[in-house]
Amino acid sequence: AHVEGRGDKSVLFFTQAYPWEHEDVIDDVLEQLGEPEPNIYMLAECFEDGVHWTNDREGKYFPERYRVLTDIDDDDVYFVTREEAIAHFHKAYPELPADMNDIEQICKICDENDQYCGFNEIKVY
């Protein structure tokens, strides 16, 4: 966990692998923070189900809306726009047709060439 200053606010970032099994951690954090009750913004990722979501509608803390993972990436890479995510695929796989911007087609070509194509849209709730 770490704290970052964002304007006149402090933001606590922490990662929890299985939040549904450790809800008491969030309760403990809230209890320690006391009043006034803080706003909580989350970026939830359940890789087994391919579910990615955030409750940060304004994109103030989690502006990224797309997650990409390719053969050149050591870890997930996040992008604000779909166009940025598509450009990353083209950087990773320069043999893709330059005008190709359909994620399903990109992943199909990658699969045919035994290349990894990880893509998730982060839903906003």
Short mmCIF file of N, CA and C in Angstrom, two decimals:
data_model
loop_
_atom_site.label_atom_id
_atom_site.label_comp_id
_atom_site.label_asym_id
_atom_site.label_seq_id
_atom_site.Cartn_x
_atom_site.Cartn_y
_atom_site.Cartn_z
N ALA A 1 0.85 -1.18 0.00
CA ALA A 1 0.00 0.00 0.00
C ALA A 1 0.89 1.24 0.00
N HIS A 2 0.39 2.30 -0.59
CA HIS A 2 1.11 3.56 -0.56
C HIS A 2 0.13 4.72 -0.64
N VAL A 3 0.58 5.88 -0.17
CA VAL A 3 -0.25 7.08 -0.16
C VAL A 3 0.36 8.08 -1.12
N GLU A 4 -0.48 8.70 -1.93
CA GLU A 4 -0.04 9.74 -2.86
C GLU A 4 -0.87 10.99 -2.61
N GLY A 5 -0.21 12.13 -2.72
CA GLY A 5 -0.93 13.39 -2.65
C GLY A 5 -1.53 13.71 -4.02
N ARG A 6 -2.80 14.04 -4.05
CA ARG A 6 -3.48 14.43 -5.28
C ARG A 6 -4.21 15.73 -4.98
N GLY A 7 -3.57 16.85 -5.33
CA GLY A 7 -4.18 18.14 -5.03
C GLY A 7 -4.22 18.34 -3.53
N ASP A 8 -5.39 18.66 -3.01
CA ASP A 8 -5.53 18.87 -1.57
C ASP A 8 -5.96 17.60 -0.84
N LYS A 9 -5.91 16.48 -1.53
CA LYS A 9 -6.32 15.19 -0.95
C LYS A 9 -5.15 14.23 -0.90
N SER A 10 -5.25 13.27 -0.02
CA SER A 10 -4.32 12.14 -0.01
C SER A 10 -5.08 10.92 -0.46
N VAL A 11 -4.42 10.10 -1.25
CA VAL A 11 -5.06 8.91 -1.79
C VAL A 11 -4.28 7.70 -1.33
N LEU A 12 -4.97 6.74 -0.75
CA LEU A 12 -4.38 5.48 -0.33
C LEU A 12 -4.63 4.46 -1.43
N PHE A 13 -3.54 3.90 -1.97
CA PHE A 13 -3.64 2.86 -2.98
C PHE A 13 -3.24 1.55 -2.33
N PHE A 14 -4.04 0.51 -2.53
CA PHE A 14 -3.62 -0.81 -2.08
C PHE A 14 -4.21 -1.86 -3.00
N THR A 15 -3.52 -2.98 -3.05
CA THR A 15 -3.93 -4.07 -3.91
C THR A 15 -4.37 -5.23 -3.04
N GLN A 16 -5.45 -5.83 -3.42
CA GLN A 16 -5.97 -6.97 -2.72
C GLN A 16 -6.30 -8.03 -3.75
N ALA A 17 -5.68 -9.19 -3.66
CA ALA A 17 -5.84 -10.22 -4.67
C ALA A 17 -7.26 -10.79 -4.70
N TYR A 18 -7.87 -10.98 -3.56
CA TYR A 18 -9.19 -11.59 -3.49
C TYR A 18 -10.09 -10.76 -2.58
N PRO A 19 -10.59 -9.62 -3.08
CA PRO A 19 -11.33 -8.71 -2.21
C PRO A 19 -12.58 -9.32 -1.59
N TRP A 20 -13.21 -10.27 -2.26
CA TRP A 20 -14.42 -10.87 -1.70
C TRP A 20 -14.10 -11.75 -0.50
N GLU A 21 -12.83 -12.15 -0.32
CA GLU A 21 -12.45 -12.95 0.83
C GLU A 21 -11.91 -12.11 1.97
N HIS A 22 -11.62 -10.82 1.70
CA HIS A 22 -10.97 -9.98 2.70
C HIS A 22 -11.67 -8.64 2.87
N GLU A 23 -12.99 -8.67 2.91
CA GLU A 23 -13.74 -7.42 3.05
C GLU A 23 -13.40 -6.72 4.36
N ASP A 24 -12.96 -7.48 5.37
CA ASP A 24 -12.64 -6.88 6.66
C ASP A 24 -11.46 -5.91 6.55
N VAL A 25 -10.59 -6.07 5.56
CA VAL A 25 -9.47 -5.14 5.37
C VAL A 25 -10.00 -3.75 5.08
N ILE A 26 -10.97 -3.65 4.17
CA ILE A 26 -11.57 -2.36 3.84
C ILE A 26 -12.27 -1.78 5.06
N ASP A 27 -12.99 -2.60 5.79
CA ASP A 27 -13.66 -2.13 7.00
C ASP A 27 -12.65 -1.58 8.01
N ASP A 28 -11.51 -2.26 8.17
CA ASP A 28 -10.47 -1.80 9.10
C ASP A 28 -9.91 -0.45 8.66
N VAL A 29 -9.67 -0.29 7.35
CA VAL A 29 -9.15 0.98 6.84
C VAL A 29 -10.15 2.10 7.12
N LEU A 30 -11.42 1.87 6.84
CA LEU A 30 -12.44 2.89 7.07
C LEU A 30 -12.54 3.26 8.54
N GLU A 31 -12.45 2.27 9.42
CA GLU A 31 -12.53 2.52 10.85
C GLU A 31 -11.35 3.38 11.31
N GLN A 32 -10.16 3.10 10.80
CA GLN A 32 -8.98 3.86 11.19
C GLN A 32 -9.03 5.29 10.67
N LEU A 33 -9.64 5.51 9.51
CA LEU A 33 -9.71 6.85 8.94
C LEU A 33 -10.69 7.73 9.69
N GLY A 34 -11.72 7.11 10.25
CA GLY A 34 -12.68 7.85 11.05
C GLY A 34 -13.56 8.78 10.24
N GLU A 35 -13.99 9.86 10.87
CA GLU A 35 -14.89 10.82 10.22
C GLU A 35 -14.09 11.98 9.64
N PRO A 36 -14.51 12.63 8.62
CA PRO A 36 -15.65 12.25 7.80
C PRO A 36 -15.32 11.02 6.97
N GLU A 37 -16.36 10.26 6.66
CA GLU A 37 -16.16 9.03 5.90
C GLU A 37 -15.57 9.36 4.53
N PRO A 38 -14.52 8.66 4.15
CA PRO A 38 -13.85 8.98 2.88
C PRO A 38 -14.63 8.47 1.67
N ASN A 39 -14.35 9.07 0.52
CA ASN A 39 -14.83 8.54 -0.73
C ASN A 39 -13.91 7.39 -1.12
N ILE A 40 -14.48 6.33 -1.61
CA ILE A 40 -13.67 5.18 -2.01
C ILE A 40 -13.85 4.95 -3.50
N TYR A 41 -12.73 4.97 -4.21
CA TYR A 41 -12.72 4.70 -5.64
C TYR A 41 -11.91 3.43 -5.86
N MET A 42 -12.43 2.55 -6.69
CA MET A 42 -11.79 1.26 -6.90
C MET A 42 -11.56 0.98 -8.37
N LEU A 43 -10.52 0.22 -8.62
CA LEU A 43 -10.31 -0.42 -9.89
C LEU A 43 -10.25 -1.90 -9.56
N ALA A 44 -11.29 -2.62 -9.92
CA ALA A 44 -11.38 -4.04 -9.59
C ALA A 44 -11.05 -4.87 -10.82
N GLU A 45 -10.24 -5.88 -10.60
CA GLU A 45 -9.84 -6.75 -11.69
C GLU A 45 -9.96 -8.20 -11.23
N CYS A 46 -10.78 -8.93 -11.92
CA CYS A 46 -10.91 -10.36 -11.65
C CYS A 46 -10.49 -11.08 -12.94
N PHE A 47 -9.22 -11.44 -12.99
CA PHE A 47 -8.65 -11.98 -14.23
C PHE A 47 -9.27 -13.31 -14.63
N GLU A 48 -9.67 -14.12 -13.66
CA GLU A 48 -10.27 -15.42 -13.99
C GLU A 48 -11.54 -15.25 -14.81
N ASP A 49 -12.30 -14.19 -14.51
CA ASP A 49 -13.57 -13.95 -15.20
C ASP A 49 -13.44 -12.91 -16.31
N GLY A 50 -12.27 -12.28 -16.42
CA GLY A 50 -12.09 -11.23 -17.41
C GLY A 50 -12.89 -9.98 -17.10
N VAL A 51 -13.21 -9.79 -15.81
CA VAL A 51 -14.02 -8.65 -15.39
C VAL A 51 -13.11 -7.55 -14.86
N HIS A 52 -13.25 -6.36 -15.41
CA HIS A 52 -12.49 -5.20 -14.96
C HIS A 52 -13.47 -4.04 -14.85
N TRP A 53 -13.48 -3.36 -13.70
CA TRP A 53 -14.41 -2.24 -13.54
C TRP A 53 -13.86 -1.23 -12.55
N THR A 54 -14.44 -0.04 -12.62
CA THR A 54 -14.12 1.02 -11.68
C THR A 54 -15.40 1.77 -11.33
N ASN A 55 -15.40 2.38 -10.19
CA ASN A 55 -16.52 3.25 -9.82
C ASN A 55 -16.11 4.72 -9.95
N ASP A 56 -14.94 4.98 -10.52
CA ASP A 56 -14.42 6.33 -10.72
C ASP A 56 -14.96 6.88 -12.04
N ARG A 57 -16.20 7.31 -12.02
CA ARG A 57 -16.88 7.79 -13.24
C ARG A 57 -16.16 8.96 -13.90
N GLU A 58 -15.62 9.86 -13.10
CA GLU A 58 -14.94 11.04 -13.65
C GLU A 58 -13.53 10.74 -14.14
N GLY A 59 -12.99 9.59 -13.78
CA GLY A 59 -11.63 9.26 -14.17
C GLY A 59 -10.58 10.06 -13.44
N LYS A 60 -10.92 10.53 -12.25
CA LYS A 60 -10.00 11.36 -11.47
C LYS A 60 -8.82 10.54 -10.94
N TYR A 61 -9.08 9.33 -10.48
CA TYR A 61 -8.04 8.49 -9.90
C TYR A 61 -7.69 7.30 -10.79
N PHE A 62 -8.66 6.82 -11.55
CA PHE A 62 -8.46 5.70 -12.45
C PHE A 62 -8.98 6.08 -13.84
N PRO A 63 -8.22 6.90 -14.56
CA PRO A 63 -8.71 7.37 -15.87
C PRO A 63 -8.62 6.32 -16.97
N GLU A 64 -7.80 5.30 -16.76
CA GLU A 64 -7.62 4.30 -17.80
C GLU A 64 -8.88 3.45 -17.96
N ARG A 65 -9.21 3.16 -19.22
CA ARG A 65 -10.41 2.37 -19.51
C ARG A 65 -10.11 1.10 -20.29
N TYR A 66 -8.82 0.86 -20.58
CA TYR A 66 -8.44 -0.33 -21.36
C TYR A 66 -7.17 -0.94 -20.78
N ARG A 67 -7.17 -2.27 -20.70
CA ARG A 67 -6.00 -3.03 -20.23
C ARG A 67 -5.50 -3.88 -21.38
N VAL A 68 -4.19 -3.85 -21.62
CA VAL A 68 -3.57 -4.59 -22.71
C VAL A 68 -2.39 -5.37 -22.17
N LEU A 69 -2.19 -6.56 -22.71
CA LEU A 69 -0.99 -7.34 -22.41
C LEU A 69 -0.57 -8.03 -23.70
N THR A 70 0.69 -7.81 -24.10
CA THR A 70 1.22 -8.40 -25.32
C THR A 70 2.51 -9.14 -25.00
N ASP A 71 3.11 -9.72 -26.02
CA ASP A 71 4.37 -10.44 -25.83
C ASP A 71 5.51 -9.53 -25.40
N ILE A 72 5.45 -8.23 -25.70
CA ILE A 72 6.55 -7.32 -25.34
C ILE A 72 6.39 -6.73 -23.94
N ASP A 73 5.26 -6.97 -23.29
CA ASP A 73 4.98 -6.36 -21.99
C ASP A 73 5.38 -7.27 -20.84
N ASP A 74 6.00 -6.67 -19.82
CA ASP A 74 6.33 -7.41 -18.61
C ASP A 74 5.13 -7.50 -17.68
N ASP A 75 4.22 -6.55 -17.82
CA ASP A 75 3.04 -6.49 -16.96
C ASP A 75 1.92 -5.82 -17.75
N ASP A 76 0.74 -5.78 -17.18
CA ASP A 76 -0.39 -5.12 -17.84
C ASP A 76 -0.05 -3.68 -18.14
N VAL A 77 -0.57 -3.18 -19.26
CA VAL A 77 -0.39 -1.79 -19.64
C VAL A 77 -1.79 -1.20 -19.77
N TYR A 78 -1.99 -0.01 -19.19
CA TYR A 78 -3.32 0.60 -19.16
C TYR A 78 -3.34 1.85 -20.03
N PHE A 79 -4.50 2.06 -20.69
CA PHE A 79 -4.65 3.20 -21.59
C PHE A 79 -5.98 3.90 -21.35
N VAL A 80 -5.98 5.19 -21.57
CA VAL A 80 -7.19 6.00 -21.40
C VAL A 80 -8.13 5.80 -22.58
N THR A 81 -7.57 5.74 -23.80
CA THR A 81 -8.43 5.63 -24.98
C THR A 81 -8.21 4.29 -25.70
N ARG A 82 -9.23 3.89 -26.41
CA ARG A 82 -9.15 2.66 -27.23
C ARG A 82 -8.07 2.82 -28.31
N GLU A 83 -7.96 4.02 -28.86
CA GLU A 83 -6.96 4.28 -29.90
C GLU A 83 -5.55 4.05 -29.37
N GLU A 84 -5.28 4.47 -28.12
CA GLU A 84 -3.97 4.24 -27.52
C GLU A 84 -3.70 2.74 -27.35
N ALA A 85 -4.73 2.01 -26.95
CA ALA A 85 -4.58 0.56 -26.78
C ALA A 85 -4.28 -0.11 -28.12
N ILE A 86 -4.99 0.28 -29.16
CA ILE A 86 -4.77 -0.29 -30.49
C ILE A 86 -3.37 0.06 -30.98
N ALA A 87 -2.92 1.29 -30.75
CA ALA A 87 -1.57 1.70 -31.15
C ALA A 87 -0.52 0.83 -30.45
N HIS A 88 -0.80 0.44 -29.21
CA HIS A 88 0.15 -0.41 -28.49
C HIS A 88 0.26 -1.79 -29.15
N PHE A 89 -0.87 -2.33 -29.61
CA PHE A 89 -0.82 -3.61 -30.33
C PHE A 89 0.03 -3.47 -31.59
N HIS A 90 -0.11 -2.36 -32.30
CA HIS A 90 0.67 -2.14 -33.52
C HIS A 90 2.16 -2.00 -33.21
N LYS A 91 2.49 -1.40 -32.06
CA LYS A 91 3.89 -1.30 -31.64
C LYS A 91 4.44 -2.69 -31.31
N ALA A 92 3.63 -3.49 -30.63
CA ALA A 92 4.06 -4.82 -30.23
C ALA A 92 4.16 -5.77 -31.43
N TYR A 93 3.26 -5.61 -32.37
CA TYR A 93 3.18 -6.51 -33.52
C TYR A 93 3.16 -5.69 -34.81
N PRO A 94 4.31 -5.21 -35.25
CA PRO A 94 4.37 -4.33 -36.42
C PRO A 94 3.89 -4.97 -37.71
N GLU A 95 3.77 -6.28 -37.73
CA GLU A 95 3.28 -6.95 -38.94
C GLU A 95 1.76 -6.83 -39.12
N LEU A 96 1.06 -6.29 -38.12
CA LEU A 96 -0.38 -6.07 -38.26
C LEU A 96 -0.62 -5.02 -39.36
N PRO A 97 -1.69 -5.20 -40.14
CA PRO A 97 -2.01 -4.18 -41.15
C PRO A 97 -2.16 -2.81 -40.46
N ALA A 98 -1.52 -1.79 -41.02
CA ALA A 98 -1.47 -0.46 -40.41
C ALA A 98 -2.84 0.14 -40.15
N ASP A 99 -3.81 -0.18 -41.00
CA ASP A 99 -5.14 0.40 -40.84
C ASP A 99 -6.09 -0.44 -39.99
N MET A 100 -5.58 -1.55 -39.44
CA MET A 100 -6.44 -2.43 -38.64
C MET A 100 -6.68 -1.81 -37.27
N ASN A 101 -7.96 -1.60 -36.91
CA ASN A 101 -8.29 -1.03 -35.61
C ASN A 101 -9.40 -1.79 -34.90
N ASP A 102 -9.68 -2.99 -35.35
CA ASP A 102 -10.70 -3.84 -34.74
C ASP A 102 -10.00 -4.81 -33.79
N ILE A 103 -10.28 -4.70 -32.51
CA ILE A 103 -9.60 -5.52 -31.49
C ILE A 103 -9.81 -7.01 -31.75
N GLU A 104 -11.03 -7.41 -32.11
CA GLU A 104 -11.28 -8.83 -32.37
C GLU A 104 -10.41 -9.34 -33.51
N GLN A 105 -10.28 -8.56 -34.56
CA GLN A 105 -9.43 -8.96 -35.68
C GLN A 105 -7.96 -9.01 -35.28
N ILE A 106 -7.54 -8.02 -34.50
CA ILE A 106 -6.15 -8.00 -34.03
C ILE A 106 -5.85 -9.25 -33.22
N CYS A 107 -6.74 -9.58 -32.29
CA CYS A 107 -6.52 -10.76 -31.45
C CYS A 107 -6.59 -12.05 -32.27
N LYS A 108 -7.45 -12.09 -33.28
CA LYS A 108 -7.53 -13.27 -34.15
C LYS A 108 -6.21 -13.48 -34.89
N ILE A 109 -5.65 -12.41 -35.45
CA ILE A 109 -4.36 -12.51 -36.14
C ILE A 109 -3.26 -12.91 -35.17
N CYS A 110 -3.27 -12.31 -33.98
CA CYS A 110 -2.26 -12.67 -32.98
C CYS A 110 -2.35 -14.15 -32.62
N ASP A 111 -3.56 -14.63 -32.39
CA ASP A 111 -3.75 -16.05 -32.06
C ASP A 111 -3.24 -16.95 -33.17
N GLU A 112 -3.52 -16.59 -34.42
CA GLU A 112 -3.07 -17.38 -35.56
C GLU A 112 -1.55 -17.43 -35.64
N ASN A 113 -0.88 -16.39 -35.14
CA ASN A 113 0.58 -16.31 -35.17
C ASN A 113 1.23 -16.69 -33.83
N ASP A 114 0.45 -17.32 -32.95
CA ASP A 114 0.94 -17.70 -31.62
C ASP A 114 1.51 -16.52 -30.85
N GLN A 115 0.84 -15.38 -30.94
CA GLN A 115 1.22 -14.18 -30.20
C GLN A 115 0.14 -13.89 -29.17
N TYR A 116 0.55 -13.36 -28.04
CA TYR A 116 -0.41 -13.10 -26.97
C TYR A 116 -1.16 -11.80 -27.22
N CYS A 117 -2.47 -11.86 -27.02
CA CYS A 117 -3.34 -10.69 -27.19
C CYS A 117 -4.27 -10.61 -25.99
N GLY A 118 -3.88 -9.84 -24.99
CA GLY A 118 -4.73 -9.64 -23.83
C GLY A 118 -5.36 -8.26 -23.90
N PHE A 119 -6.67 -8.22 -23.86
CA PHE A 119 -7.38 -6.94 -23.96
C PHE A 119 -8.63 -6.99 -23.10
N ASN A 120 -8.81 -5.98 -22.27
CA ASN A 120 -10.03 -5.85 -21.48
C ASN A 120 -10.45 -4.40 -21.45
N GLU A 121 -11.75 -4.18 -21.62
CA GLU A 121 -12.30 -2.85 -21.43
C GLU A 121 -12.69 -2.75 -19.96
N ILE A 122 -12.30 -1.65 -19.33
CA ILE A 122 -12.63 -1.44 -17.92
C ILE A 122 -13.97 -0.71 -17.88
N LYS A 123 -14.97 -1.41 -17.39
CA LYS A 123 -16.33 -0.87 -17.33
C LYS A 123 -16.43 0.13 -16.18
N VAL A 124 -17.31 1.11 -16.34
CA VAL A 124 -17.53 2.10 -15.31
C VAL A 124 -18.91 1.87 -14.71
N TYR A 125 -18.95 1.72 -13.38
CA TYR A 125 -20.22 1.51 -12.68
C TYR A 125 -20.44 2.61 -11.67
#
